[in-house]
Each structure stands twice: as C-alpha cells, then as structure tokens.
mmCIF file of C-alpha atoms in Angstrom:
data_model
loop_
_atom_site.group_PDB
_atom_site.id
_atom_site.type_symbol
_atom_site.label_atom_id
_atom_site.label_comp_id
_atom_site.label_asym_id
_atom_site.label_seq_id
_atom_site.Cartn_x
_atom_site.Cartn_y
_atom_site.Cartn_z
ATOM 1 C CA UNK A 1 0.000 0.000 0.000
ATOM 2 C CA UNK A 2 2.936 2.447 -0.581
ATOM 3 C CA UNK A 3 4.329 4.595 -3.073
ATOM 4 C CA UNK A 4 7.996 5.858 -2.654
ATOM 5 C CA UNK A 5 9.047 9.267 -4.462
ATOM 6 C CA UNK A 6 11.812 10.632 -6.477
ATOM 7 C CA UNK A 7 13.361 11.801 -3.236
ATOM 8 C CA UNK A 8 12.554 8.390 -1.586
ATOM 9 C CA UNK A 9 9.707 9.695 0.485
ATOM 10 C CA UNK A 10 6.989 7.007 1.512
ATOM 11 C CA UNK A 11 3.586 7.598 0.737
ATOM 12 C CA UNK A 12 0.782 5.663 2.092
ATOM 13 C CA UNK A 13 -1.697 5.084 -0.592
ATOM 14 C CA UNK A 14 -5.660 4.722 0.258
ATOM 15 C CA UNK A 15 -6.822 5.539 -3.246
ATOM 16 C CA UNK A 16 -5.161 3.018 -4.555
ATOM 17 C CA UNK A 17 -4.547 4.533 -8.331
ATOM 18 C CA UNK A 18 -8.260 4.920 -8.661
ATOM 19 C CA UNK A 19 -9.151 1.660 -7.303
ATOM 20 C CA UNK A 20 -6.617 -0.105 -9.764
ATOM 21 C CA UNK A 21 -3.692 -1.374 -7.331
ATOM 22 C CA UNK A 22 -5.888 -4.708 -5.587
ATOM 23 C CA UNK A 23 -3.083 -6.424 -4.890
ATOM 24 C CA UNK A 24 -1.167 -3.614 -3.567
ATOM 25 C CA UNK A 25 1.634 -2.154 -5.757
ATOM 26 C CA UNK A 26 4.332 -4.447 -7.519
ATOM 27 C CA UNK A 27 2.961 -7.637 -6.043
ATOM 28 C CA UNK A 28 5.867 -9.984 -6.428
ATOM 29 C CA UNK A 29 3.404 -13.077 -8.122
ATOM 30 C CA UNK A 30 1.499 -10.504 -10.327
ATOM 31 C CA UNK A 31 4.811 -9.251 -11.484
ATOM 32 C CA UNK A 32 6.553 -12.731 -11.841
ATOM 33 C CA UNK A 33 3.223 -13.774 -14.031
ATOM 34 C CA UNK A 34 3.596 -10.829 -16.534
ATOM 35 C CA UNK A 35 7.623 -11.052 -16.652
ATOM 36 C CA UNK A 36 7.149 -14.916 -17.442
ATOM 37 C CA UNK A 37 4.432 -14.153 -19.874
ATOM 38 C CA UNK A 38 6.284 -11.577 -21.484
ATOM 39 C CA UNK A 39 9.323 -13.954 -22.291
ATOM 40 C CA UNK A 40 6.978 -16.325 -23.779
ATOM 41 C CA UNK A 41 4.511 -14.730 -26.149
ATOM 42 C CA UNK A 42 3.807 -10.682 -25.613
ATOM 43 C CA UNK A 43 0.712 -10.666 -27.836
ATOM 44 C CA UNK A 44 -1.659 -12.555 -30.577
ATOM 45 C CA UNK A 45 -4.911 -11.295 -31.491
ATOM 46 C CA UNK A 46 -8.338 -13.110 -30.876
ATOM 47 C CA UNK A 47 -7.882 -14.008 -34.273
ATOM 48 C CA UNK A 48 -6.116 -16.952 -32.643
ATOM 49 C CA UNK A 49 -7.251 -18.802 -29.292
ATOM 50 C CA UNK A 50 -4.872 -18.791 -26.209
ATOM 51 C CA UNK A 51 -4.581 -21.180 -23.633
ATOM 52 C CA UNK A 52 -4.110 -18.347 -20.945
ATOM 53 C CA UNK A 53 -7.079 -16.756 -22.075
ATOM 54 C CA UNK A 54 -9.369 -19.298 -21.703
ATOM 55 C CA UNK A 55 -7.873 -19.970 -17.800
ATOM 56 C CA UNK A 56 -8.564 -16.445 -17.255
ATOM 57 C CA UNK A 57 -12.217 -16.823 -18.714
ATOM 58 C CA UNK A 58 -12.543 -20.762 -16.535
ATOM 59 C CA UNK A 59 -11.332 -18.606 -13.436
ATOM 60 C CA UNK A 60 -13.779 -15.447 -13.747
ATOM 61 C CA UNK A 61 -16.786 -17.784 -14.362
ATOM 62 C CA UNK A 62 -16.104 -19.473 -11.385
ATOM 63 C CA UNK A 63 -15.219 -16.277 -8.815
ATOM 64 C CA UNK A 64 -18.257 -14.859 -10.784
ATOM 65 C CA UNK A 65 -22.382 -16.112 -9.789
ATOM 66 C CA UNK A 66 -24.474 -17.995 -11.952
ATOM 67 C CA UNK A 67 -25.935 -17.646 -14.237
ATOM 68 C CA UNK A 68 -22.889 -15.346 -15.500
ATOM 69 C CA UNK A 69 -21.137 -17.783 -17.626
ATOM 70 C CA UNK A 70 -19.636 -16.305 -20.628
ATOM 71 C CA UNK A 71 -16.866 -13.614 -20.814
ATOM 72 C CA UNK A 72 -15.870 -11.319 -23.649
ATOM 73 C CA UNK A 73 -12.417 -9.303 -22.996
ATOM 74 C CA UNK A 74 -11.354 -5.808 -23.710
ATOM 75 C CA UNK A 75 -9.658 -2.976 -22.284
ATOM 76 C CA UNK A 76 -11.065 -0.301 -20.145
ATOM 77 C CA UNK A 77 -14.275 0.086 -18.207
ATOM 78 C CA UNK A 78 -15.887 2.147 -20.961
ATOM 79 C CA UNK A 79 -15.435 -0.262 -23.442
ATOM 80 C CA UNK A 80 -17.036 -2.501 -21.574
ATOM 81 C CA UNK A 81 -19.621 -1.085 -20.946
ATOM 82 C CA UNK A 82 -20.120 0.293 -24.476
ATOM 83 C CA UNK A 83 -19.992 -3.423 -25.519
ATOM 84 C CA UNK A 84 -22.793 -4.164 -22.769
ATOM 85 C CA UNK A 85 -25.038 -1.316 -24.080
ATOM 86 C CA UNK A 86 -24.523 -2.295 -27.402
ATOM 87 C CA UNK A 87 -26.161 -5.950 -26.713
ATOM 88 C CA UNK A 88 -28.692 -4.513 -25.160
ATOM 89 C CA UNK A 89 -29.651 -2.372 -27.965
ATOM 90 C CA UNK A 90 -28.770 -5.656 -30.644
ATOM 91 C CA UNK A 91 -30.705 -8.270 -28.390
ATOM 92 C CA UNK A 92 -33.933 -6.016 -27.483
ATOM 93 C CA UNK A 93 -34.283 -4.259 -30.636
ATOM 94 C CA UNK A 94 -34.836 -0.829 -28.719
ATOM 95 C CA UNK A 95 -32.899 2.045 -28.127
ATOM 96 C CA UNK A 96 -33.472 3.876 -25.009
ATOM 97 C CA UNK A 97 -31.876 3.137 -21.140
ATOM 98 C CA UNK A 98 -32.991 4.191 -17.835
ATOM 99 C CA UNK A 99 -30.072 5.263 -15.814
ATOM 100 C CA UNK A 100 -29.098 6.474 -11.881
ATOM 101 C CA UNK A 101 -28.689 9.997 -10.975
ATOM 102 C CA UNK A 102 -25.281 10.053 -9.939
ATOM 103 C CA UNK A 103 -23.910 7.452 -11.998
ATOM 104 C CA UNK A 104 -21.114 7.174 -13.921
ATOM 105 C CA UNK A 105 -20.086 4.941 -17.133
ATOM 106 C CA UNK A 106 -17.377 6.257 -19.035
ATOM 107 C CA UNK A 107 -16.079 8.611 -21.331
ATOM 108 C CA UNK A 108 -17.169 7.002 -24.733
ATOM 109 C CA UNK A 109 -20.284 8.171 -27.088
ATOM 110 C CA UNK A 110 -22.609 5.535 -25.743
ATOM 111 C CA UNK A 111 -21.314 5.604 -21.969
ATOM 112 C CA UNK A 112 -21.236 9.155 -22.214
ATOM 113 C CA UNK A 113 -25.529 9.253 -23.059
ATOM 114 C CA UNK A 114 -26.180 6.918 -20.051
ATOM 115 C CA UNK A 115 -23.653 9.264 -17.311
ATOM 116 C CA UNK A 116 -25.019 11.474 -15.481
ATOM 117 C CA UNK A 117 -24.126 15.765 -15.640
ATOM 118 C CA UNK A 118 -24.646 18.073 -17.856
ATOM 119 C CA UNK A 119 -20.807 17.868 -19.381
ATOM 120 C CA UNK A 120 -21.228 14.355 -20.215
ATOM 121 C CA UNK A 121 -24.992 14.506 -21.498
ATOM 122 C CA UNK A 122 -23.875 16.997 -24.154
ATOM 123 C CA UNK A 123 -21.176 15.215 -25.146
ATOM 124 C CA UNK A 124 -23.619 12.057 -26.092
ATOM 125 C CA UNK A 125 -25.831 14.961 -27.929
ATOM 126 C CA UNK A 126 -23.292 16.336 -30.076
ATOM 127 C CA UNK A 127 -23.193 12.128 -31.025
ATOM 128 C CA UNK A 128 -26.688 12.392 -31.579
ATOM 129 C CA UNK A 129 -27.701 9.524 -29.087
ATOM 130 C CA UNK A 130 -30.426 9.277 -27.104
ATOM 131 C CA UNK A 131 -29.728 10.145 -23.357
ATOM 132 C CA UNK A 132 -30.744 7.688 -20.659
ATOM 133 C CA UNK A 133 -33.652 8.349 -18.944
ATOM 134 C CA UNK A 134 -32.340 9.371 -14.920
ATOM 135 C CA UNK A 135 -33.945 8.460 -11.916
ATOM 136 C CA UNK A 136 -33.246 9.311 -8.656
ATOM 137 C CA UNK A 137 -30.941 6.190 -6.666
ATOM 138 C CA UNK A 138 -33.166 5.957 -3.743
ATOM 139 C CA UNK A 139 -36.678 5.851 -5.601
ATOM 140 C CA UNK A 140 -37.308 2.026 -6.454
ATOM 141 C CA UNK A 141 -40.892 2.950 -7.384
ATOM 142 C CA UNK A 142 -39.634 5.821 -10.398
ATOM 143 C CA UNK A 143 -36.961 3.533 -11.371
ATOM 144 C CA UNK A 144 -40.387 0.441 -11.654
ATOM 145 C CA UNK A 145 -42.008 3.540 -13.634
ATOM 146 C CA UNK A 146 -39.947 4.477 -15.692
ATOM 147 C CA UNK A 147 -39.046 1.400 -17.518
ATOM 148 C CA UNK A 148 -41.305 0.077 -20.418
ATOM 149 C CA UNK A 149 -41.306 -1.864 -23.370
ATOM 150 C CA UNK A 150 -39.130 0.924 -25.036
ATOM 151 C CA UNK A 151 -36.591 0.385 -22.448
ATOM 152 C CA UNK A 152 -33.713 -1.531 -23.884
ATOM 153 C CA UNK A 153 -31.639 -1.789 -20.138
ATOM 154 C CA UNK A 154 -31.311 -0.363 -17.352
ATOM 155 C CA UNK A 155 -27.576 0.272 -16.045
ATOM 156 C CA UNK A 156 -26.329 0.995 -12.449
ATOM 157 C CA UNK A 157 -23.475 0.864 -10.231
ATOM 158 C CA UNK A 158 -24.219 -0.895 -7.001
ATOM 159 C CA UNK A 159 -21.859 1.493 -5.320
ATOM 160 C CA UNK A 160 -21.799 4.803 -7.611
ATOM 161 C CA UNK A 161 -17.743 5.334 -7.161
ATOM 162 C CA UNK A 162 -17.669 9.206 -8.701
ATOM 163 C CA UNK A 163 -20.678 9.974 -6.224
ATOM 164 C CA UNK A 164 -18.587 8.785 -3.135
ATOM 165 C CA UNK A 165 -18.821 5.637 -2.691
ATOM 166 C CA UNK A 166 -23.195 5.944 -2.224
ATOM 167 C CA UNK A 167 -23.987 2.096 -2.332
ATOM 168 C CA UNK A 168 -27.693 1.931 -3.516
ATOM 169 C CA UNK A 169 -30.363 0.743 -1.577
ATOM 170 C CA UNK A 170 -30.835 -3.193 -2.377
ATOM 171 C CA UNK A 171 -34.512 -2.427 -3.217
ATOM 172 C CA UNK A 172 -33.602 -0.684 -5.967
ATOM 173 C CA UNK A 173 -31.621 -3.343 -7.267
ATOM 174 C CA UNK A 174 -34.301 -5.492 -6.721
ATOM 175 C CA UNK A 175 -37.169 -3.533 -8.529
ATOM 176 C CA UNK A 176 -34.519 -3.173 -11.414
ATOM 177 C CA UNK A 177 -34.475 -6.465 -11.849
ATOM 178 C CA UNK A 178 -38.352 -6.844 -11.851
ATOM 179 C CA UNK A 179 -38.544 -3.846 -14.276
ATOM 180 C CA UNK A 180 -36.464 -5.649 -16.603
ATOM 181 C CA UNK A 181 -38.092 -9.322 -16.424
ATOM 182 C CA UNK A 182 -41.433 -7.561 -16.710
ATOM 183 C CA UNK A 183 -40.372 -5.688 -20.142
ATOM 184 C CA UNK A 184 -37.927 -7.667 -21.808
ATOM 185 C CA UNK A 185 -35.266 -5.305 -21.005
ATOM 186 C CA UNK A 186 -31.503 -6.020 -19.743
ATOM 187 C CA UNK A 187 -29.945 -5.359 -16.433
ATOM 188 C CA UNK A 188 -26.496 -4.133 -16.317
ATOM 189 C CA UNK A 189 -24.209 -4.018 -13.466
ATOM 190 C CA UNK A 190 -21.355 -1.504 -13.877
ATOM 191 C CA UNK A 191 -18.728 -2.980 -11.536
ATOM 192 C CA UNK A 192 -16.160 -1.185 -13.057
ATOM 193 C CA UNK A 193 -15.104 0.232 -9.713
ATOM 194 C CA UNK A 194 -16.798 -1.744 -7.152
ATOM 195 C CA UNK A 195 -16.515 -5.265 -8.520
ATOM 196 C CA UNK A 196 -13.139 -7.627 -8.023
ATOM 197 C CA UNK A 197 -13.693 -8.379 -4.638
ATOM 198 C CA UNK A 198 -13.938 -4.525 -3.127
ATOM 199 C CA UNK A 199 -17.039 -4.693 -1.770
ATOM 200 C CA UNK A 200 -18.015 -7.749 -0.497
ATOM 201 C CA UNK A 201 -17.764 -10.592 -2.381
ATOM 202 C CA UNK A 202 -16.153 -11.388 -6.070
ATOM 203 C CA UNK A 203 -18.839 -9.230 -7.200
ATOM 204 C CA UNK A 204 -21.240 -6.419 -5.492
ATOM 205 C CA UNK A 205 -23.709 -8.199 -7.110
ATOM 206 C CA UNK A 206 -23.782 -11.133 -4.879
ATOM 207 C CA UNK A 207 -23.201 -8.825 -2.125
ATOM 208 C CA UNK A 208 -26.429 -7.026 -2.683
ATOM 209 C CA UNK A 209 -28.426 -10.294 -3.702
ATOM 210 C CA UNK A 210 -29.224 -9.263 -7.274
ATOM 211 C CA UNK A 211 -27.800 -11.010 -10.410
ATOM 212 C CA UNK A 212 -27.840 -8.831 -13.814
ATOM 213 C CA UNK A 213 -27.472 -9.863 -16.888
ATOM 214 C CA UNK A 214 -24.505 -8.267 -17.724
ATOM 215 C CA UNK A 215 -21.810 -7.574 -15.600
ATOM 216 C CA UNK A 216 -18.574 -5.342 -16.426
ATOM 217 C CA UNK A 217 -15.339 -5.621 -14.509
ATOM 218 C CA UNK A 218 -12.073 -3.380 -15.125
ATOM 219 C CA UNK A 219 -9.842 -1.246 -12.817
ATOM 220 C CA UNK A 220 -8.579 -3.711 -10.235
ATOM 221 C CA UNK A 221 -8.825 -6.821 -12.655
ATOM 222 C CA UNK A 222 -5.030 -7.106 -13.372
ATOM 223 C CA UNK A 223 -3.759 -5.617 -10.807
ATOM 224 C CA UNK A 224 -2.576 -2.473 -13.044
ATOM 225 C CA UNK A 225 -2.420 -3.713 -16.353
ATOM 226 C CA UNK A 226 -5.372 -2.866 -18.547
ATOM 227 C CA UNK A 227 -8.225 -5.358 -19.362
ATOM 228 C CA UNK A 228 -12.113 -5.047 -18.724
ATOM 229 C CA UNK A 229 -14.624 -8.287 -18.910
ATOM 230 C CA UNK A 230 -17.934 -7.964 -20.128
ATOM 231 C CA UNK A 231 -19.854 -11.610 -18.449
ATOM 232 C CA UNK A 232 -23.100 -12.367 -19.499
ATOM 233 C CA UNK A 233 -25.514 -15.400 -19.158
ATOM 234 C CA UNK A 234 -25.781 -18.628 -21.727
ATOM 235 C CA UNK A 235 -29.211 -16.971 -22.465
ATOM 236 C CA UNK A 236 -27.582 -13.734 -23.920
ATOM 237 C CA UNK A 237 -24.818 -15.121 -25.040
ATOM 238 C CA UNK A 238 -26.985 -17.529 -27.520
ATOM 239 C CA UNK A 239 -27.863 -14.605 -29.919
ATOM 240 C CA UNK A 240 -24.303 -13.600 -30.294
ATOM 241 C CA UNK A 241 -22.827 -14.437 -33.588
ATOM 242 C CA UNK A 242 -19.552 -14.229 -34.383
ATOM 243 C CA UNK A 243 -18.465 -11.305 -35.114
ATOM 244 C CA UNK A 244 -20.455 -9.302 -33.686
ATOM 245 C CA UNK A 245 -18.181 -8.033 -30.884
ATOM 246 C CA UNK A 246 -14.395 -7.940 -30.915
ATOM 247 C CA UNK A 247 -11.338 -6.144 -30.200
ATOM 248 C CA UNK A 248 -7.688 -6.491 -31.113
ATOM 249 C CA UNK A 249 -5.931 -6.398 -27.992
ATOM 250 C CA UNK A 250 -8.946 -7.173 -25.746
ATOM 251 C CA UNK A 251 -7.851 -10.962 -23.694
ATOM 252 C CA UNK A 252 -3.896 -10.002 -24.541
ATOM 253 C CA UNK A 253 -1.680 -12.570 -23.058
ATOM 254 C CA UNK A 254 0.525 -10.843 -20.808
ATOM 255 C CA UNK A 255 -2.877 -8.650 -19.530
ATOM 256 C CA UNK A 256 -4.611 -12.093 -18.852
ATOM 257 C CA UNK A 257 -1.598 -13.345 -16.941
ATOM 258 C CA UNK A 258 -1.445 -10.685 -14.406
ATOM 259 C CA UNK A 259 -5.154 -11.359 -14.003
ATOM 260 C CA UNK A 260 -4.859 -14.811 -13.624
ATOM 261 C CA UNK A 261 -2.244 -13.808 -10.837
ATOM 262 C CA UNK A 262 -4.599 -10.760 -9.089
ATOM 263 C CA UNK A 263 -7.187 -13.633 -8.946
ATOM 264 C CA UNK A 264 -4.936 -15.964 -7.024
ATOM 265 C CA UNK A 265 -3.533 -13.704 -4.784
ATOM 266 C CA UNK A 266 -7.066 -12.651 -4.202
ATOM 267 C CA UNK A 267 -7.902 -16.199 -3.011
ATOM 268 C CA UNK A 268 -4.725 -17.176 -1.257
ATOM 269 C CA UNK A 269 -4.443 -13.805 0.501
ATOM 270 C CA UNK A 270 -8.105 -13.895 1.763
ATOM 271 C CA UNK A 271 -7.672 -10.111 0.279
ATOM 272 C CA UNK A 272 -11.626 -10.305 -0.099
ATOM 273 C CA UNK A 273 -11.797 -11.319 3.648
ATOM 274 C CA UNK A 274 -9.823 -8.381 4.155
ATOM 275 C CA UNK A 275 -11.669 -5.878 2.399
ATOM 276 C CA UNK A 276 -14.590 -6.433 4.634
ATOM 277 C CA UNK A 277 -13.001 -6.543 7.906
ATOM 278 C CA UNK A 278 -10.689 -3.832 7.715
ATOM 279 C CA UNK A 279 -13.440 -1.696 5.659
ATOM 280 C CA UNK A 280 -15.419 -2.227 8.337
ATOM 281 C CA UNK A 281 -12.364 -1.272 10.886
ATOM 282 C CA UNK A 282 -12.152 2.410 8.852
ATOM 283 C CA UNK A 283 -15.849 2.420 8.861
ATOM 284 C CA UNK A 284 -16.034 2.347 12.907
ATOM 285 C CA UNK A 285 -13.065 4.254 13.398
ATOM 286 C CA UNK A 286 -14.034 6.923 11.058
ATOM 287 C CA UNK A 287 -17.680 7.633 12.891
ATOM 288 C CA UNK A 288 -15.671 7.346 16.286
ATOM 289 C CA UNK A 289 -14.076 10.256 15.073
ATOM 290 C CA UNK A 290 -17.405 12.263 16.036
ATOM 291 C CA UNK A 291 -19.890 14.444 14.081
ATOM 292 C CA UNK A 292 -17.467 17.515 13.838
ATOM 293 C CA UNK A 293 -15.129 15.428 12.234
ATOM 294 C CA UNK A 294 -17.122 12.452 10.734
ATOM 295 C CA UNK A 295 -20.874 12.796 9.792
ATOM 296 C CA UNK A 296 -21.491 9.554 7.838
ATOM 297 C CA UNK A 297 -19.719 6.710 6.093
ATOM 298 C CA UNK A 298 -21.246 5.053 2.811
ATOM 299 C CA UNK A 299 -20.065 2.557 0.679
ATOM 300 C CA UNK A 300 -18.759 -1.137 1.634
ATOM 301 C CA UNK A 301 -15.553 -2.953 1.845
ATOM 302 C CA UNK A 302 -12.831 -1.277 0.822
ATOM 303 C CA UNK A 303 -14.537 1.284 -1.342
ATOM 304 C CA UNK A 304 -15.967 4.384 1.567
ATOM 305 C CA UNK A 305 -16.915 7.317 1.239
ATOM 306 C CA UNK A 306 -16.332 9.571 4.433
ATOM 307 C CA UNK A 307 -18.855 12.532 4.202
ATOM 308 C CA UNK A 308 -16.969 15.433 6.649
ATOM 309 C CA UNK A 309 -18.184 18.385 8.519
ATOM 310 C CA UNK A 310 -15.412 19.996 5.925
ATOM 311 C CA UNK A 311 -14.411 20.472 2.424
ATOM 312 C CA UNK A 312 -13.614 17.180 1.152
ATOM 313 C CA UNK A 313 -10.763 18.638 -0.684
ATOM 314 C CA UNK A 314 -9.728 20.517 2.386
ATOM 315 C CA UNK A 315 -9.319 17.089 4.551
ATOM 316 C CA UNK A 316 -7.752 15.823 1.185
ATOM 317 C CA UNK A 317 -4.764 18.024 0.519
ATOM 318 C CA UNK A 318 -4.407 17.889 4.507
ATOM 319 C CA UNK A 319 -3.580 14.187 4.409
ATOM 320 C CA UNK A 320 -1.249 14.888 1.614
ATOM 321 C CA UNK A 321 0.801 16.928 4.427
ATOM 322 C CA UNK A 322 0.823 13.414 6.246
ATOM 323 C CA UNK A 323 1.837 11.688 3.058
ATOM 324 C CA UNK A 324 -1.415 9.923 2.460
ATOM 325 C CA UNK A 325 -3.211 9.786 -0.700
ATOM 326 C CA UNK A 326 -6.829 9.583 -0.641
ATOM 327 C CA UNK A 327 -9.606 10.677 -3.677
ATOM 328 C CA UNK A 328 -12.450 12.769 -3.729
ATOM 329 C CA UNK A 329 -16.011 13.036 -5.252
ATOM 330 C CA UNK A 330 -18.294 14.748 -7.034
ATOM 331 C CA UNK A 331 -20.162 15.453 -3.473
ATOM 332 C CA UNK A 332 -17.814 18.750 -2.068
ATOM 333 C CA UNK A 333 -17.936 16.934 1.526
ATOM 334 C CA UNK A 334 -17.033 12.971 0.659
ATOM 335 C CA UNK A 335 -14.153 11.543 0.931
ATOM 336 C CA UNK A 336 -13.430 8.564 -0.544
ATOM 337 C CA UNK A 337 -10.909 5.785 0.162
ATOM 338 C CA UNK A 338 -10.168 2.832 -2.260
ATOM 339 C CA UNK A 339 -6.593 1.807 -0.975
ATOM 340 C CA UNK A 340 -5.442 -1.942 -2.389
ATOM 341 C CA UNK A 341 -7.549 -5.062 -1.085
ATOM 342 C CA UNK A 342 -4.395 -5.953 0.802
ATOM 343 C CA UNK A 343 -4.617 -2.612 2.949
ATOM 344 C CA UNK A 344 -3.984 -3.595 6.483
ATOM 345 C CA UNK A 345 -5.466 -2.451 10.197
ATOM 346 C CA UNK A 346 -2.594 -1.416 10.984
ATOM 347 C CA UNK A 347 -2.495 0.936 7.843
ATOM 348 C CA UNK A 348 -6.200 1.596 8.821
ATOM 349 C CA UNK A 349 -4.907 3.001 12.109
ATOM 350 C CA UNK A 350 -2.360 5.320 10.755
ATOM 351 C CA UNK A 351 -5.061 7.061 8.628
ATOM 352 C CA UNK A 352 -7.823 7.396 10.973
ATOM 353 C CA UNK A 353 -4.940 8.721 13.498
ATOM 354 C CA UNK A 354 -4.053 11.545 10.627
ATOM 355 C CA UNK A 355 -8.203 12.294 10.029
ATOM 356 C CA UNK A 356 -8.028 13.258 13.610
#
C-alpha cells in the first residue's frame, strides 16, 4: 500500500490509483506472471485462441455467480460497458436506457448518453444519441415507472464510485431487476469500480443479492495492467454471432496473466476477507471520530466514502501533508478511500490517526 518518491519519500496510498492497485503495488506473483508471460509470447490477437485466455475466462466464471457464464475481454471500463449497451440495444431491438442519478459509465459516445451531468450529457448529444432516462438512486418505485417496453436496459453501479462511494439501496436493485423481467429489457451491473472483490464478495452483485445480466469488470482486474470483462448469461450469449463483438488487444496474453495472478492472490491472501473486515475497521473508526469530524460513512468494503463536517478537498490536501493519498467526489464533503484489497489495520490506524 505504498508509493515511494523521487526523493525516496513514503507515501501511504488509500486511493489506490483509482481503485486499480488490488493487490497492492508491484505484487511480487502478479509481477513474476507478466515477466514470465512476457518472455513467452507478448501478444496474438483473438484471431487466434490462447490457452491463458481461456484460464482467465474458466477462473472469472467461477469467482463470478451464476448464471454469468460467458466472458468477452477488452480494455477499459468504458469499453465494456459500451460493448454491454450495445447488446442490449442488438438483443432487445430498442434504443433507449434508464439510468441512476449520480452514476457514472465512461467517457465514450454511448457511456457518455447513459452518465449522469450536464458535461457528459452533451457530449452524447453532439453524437446524436439518445440520453438515458435518470432516476433518482433511492426511488425504487420511479426507477419500476420508468421502464417500459421501449426500455432496452437499465444500467447501475451498485456502489456509484464518482458519487462517493453511495452504495444503492438493495430495493432498488431489486425492482430493477423486476422492471427488466417484466419488459424484456436487460440489467447491467457496472462494476467497473466496485466489482473484483472490493465490496463484499467477487462481485457487489452477490453482495447485494441481485444477479444482472450483464456484468462489467475493469480497474482492479489485473492488478494495473489494462483489461475489462464484459460476463453475461448462456441466455444472452446464444444470440451472439460471431463477429459481432471484438477487439484487437482485448484478452492479450501478458494482460490475462497478471489477471490470472490478481485472482490468485485474491484467493490465497483472503484479500476479499480483508476488504470487509478492515473496511469495516475504517468504517467504525471513522464515525468514532465524532460528528465535527465524521458525519457519515457510505459505501462497503474497501470502497468508503467519508462525508466530513469539511471540504472534502480541504481534509484531502491535509492528508497529503501526512503523506497519504486519498480521492475525492463529485459530493464537495465525501471523501473517498479505495486503498489496495491488501490494505492492512494497521495501515487503517495510521489514517484514521491523521483524520483526527
């Protein structure tokens, strides 16, 4: 969980390179997997199946619940989640999504139309896509209203990262998946952020108790090396032809090897164990902080969200005087921590001691 400097100053790290570094930085099996890739074959294109790839697509099926059995690689959480629009759009035949207020899904044209803010909404206009339709993240009964049978999917994030950490009440998971069973339209979990064992279990979604139908995983996948998995069910997956999705370096050999590694450092490191116990450690020693300092925590595991009596930003730049690197929000007065998976108590204890 540290960072050293030019001038070889230690820096504890609690954001974790946006939720990236789950094993920590430089783990020494995640590094021996990509050096011993690297020596072997850097790259070949889907064009041509790899062994390595299908172990990393065995392994994610079976960290990931049913009925998500299928797996389609690429590169960044965007594209991911473009890819995941796209089916829903290609399977459903309609156009339109209904979205979260406060979510966020990426930077690309058809990410951009289902993000929420006025900066990102006009970027999906100028593409001349629809925008999603928004409702608010603690209304199960507009989000049950507001899908139809011109909905093609709705899309969340079970814990909106951007917002602060907010994890969404589970009955609005749940009456998003009744929405969609009742129209015919897809749910999609964005996990981008909150999935690989940060909040819970393998995925939020079995933390929460609600199974989508699509499910995107990125950031903390590989440990630092880019690659994003789109997983989907056998009956999605069925009215896929080839073809119709692909990408040239999407399931690259040397990114599925330090996956492969993340996953089993994951598992022999009982780093998901740890998320939960020492996120719950921060959580409790944050609120024992008091109401001046500490008003609320959301979130779970390792991804928080501290909402201060002060400017986020404030509390921010003052760890920074500590050496301690934490993020921010788009809420002024969150703070949010997503150090690596492997972040200890006793780490815990030096940054509650500096938030005090």
């Amino acid at each position: 969980s540290w960072l050293i400097d030019e001038a070889g100053q230690r820096w504890l790290d609690a954001y974790g390179g946006h939720a990236v570094a789950a094993t920590g930085h430089c783990h020494p099996k995640v590094v021996a997997a990509i050096r011993a890739q690297a020596e072997s074959l850097l790259f070949y294109s889907t064009a041509l199946p790899l062994p390595i790839r299908e172990q990393l697509a065995t392994a994610l099926i079976a960290h990931s619940p049913k009925p998500l059995t299928k797996v389609f690689f690429v590169n960044s959480g965007a594209e991911a989640n473009e890819n995941a629009l796209h089916l829903a759009r290609k399977l459903t035949g309609r156009q339109l999504f209904v979205s979260i207020e406060g979510g966020w899904h990426g930077r690309t044209a058809a990410t951009l139309a289902v993000t929420d803010g006025e900066k990102y909404m006009a970027g999906a206009r100028r593409a001349g896509l629809p925008l999603s339709k928004k409702v608010p993240w603690n209304d199960p009964a507009a989000l049950l209203s507001a899908v139809d049978e011109q909905t093609a999917g709705v899309i969340l994030e079970p814990v909106q990262g951007l917002q602060g950490a907010r994890d969404l009440p589970v009955e609005l998971l749940v009456a998003a998946r009744k929405a969609c069973d009742r129209t015919g339209a897809l749910l999609i979990f964005d996990e981008v952020q909150c999935g690989v064992g940060r909040c819970g279990a393998f995925t939020a979604a079995e933390s929460f108790g609600v199974i989508p139908d699509l499910l995107t995983l990125a950031k903390g996948l590989a440990s630092g090396l880019p690659i994003s998995a789109l997983l989907t069910t056998d009956a999605v997956s069925a009215h896929i032809k080839s073809g119709d999705l692909g990408s040239t370096f999407g399931g690259g050999p040397v990114p599925c090897a330090a996956a492969l590694a993340t996953l089993a450092v994951l598992d022999e490191q009982h780093l998901i164990e740890n998320a939960n116990s020492v996120g719950e450690f921060l959580r409790k020693g944050a609120l024992s902080l008091g109401p001046n300092k500490v008003v609320a925590v959301q979130g779970r595991g390792l991804l928080l969200g501290l909402r201060l009596r002060k400017s986020a930003v404030a509390v921010q730049t003052e760890l920074l005087h500590h050496h301690i690197i934490v993020g921010t929000s788009t809420d002024p007065q969150v703070l949010r921590l997503m150090p690596p998976l492997s972040f200890s108590q006793a780490e815990a204890v030096m940054l509650l001691q500096a938030l005090s």
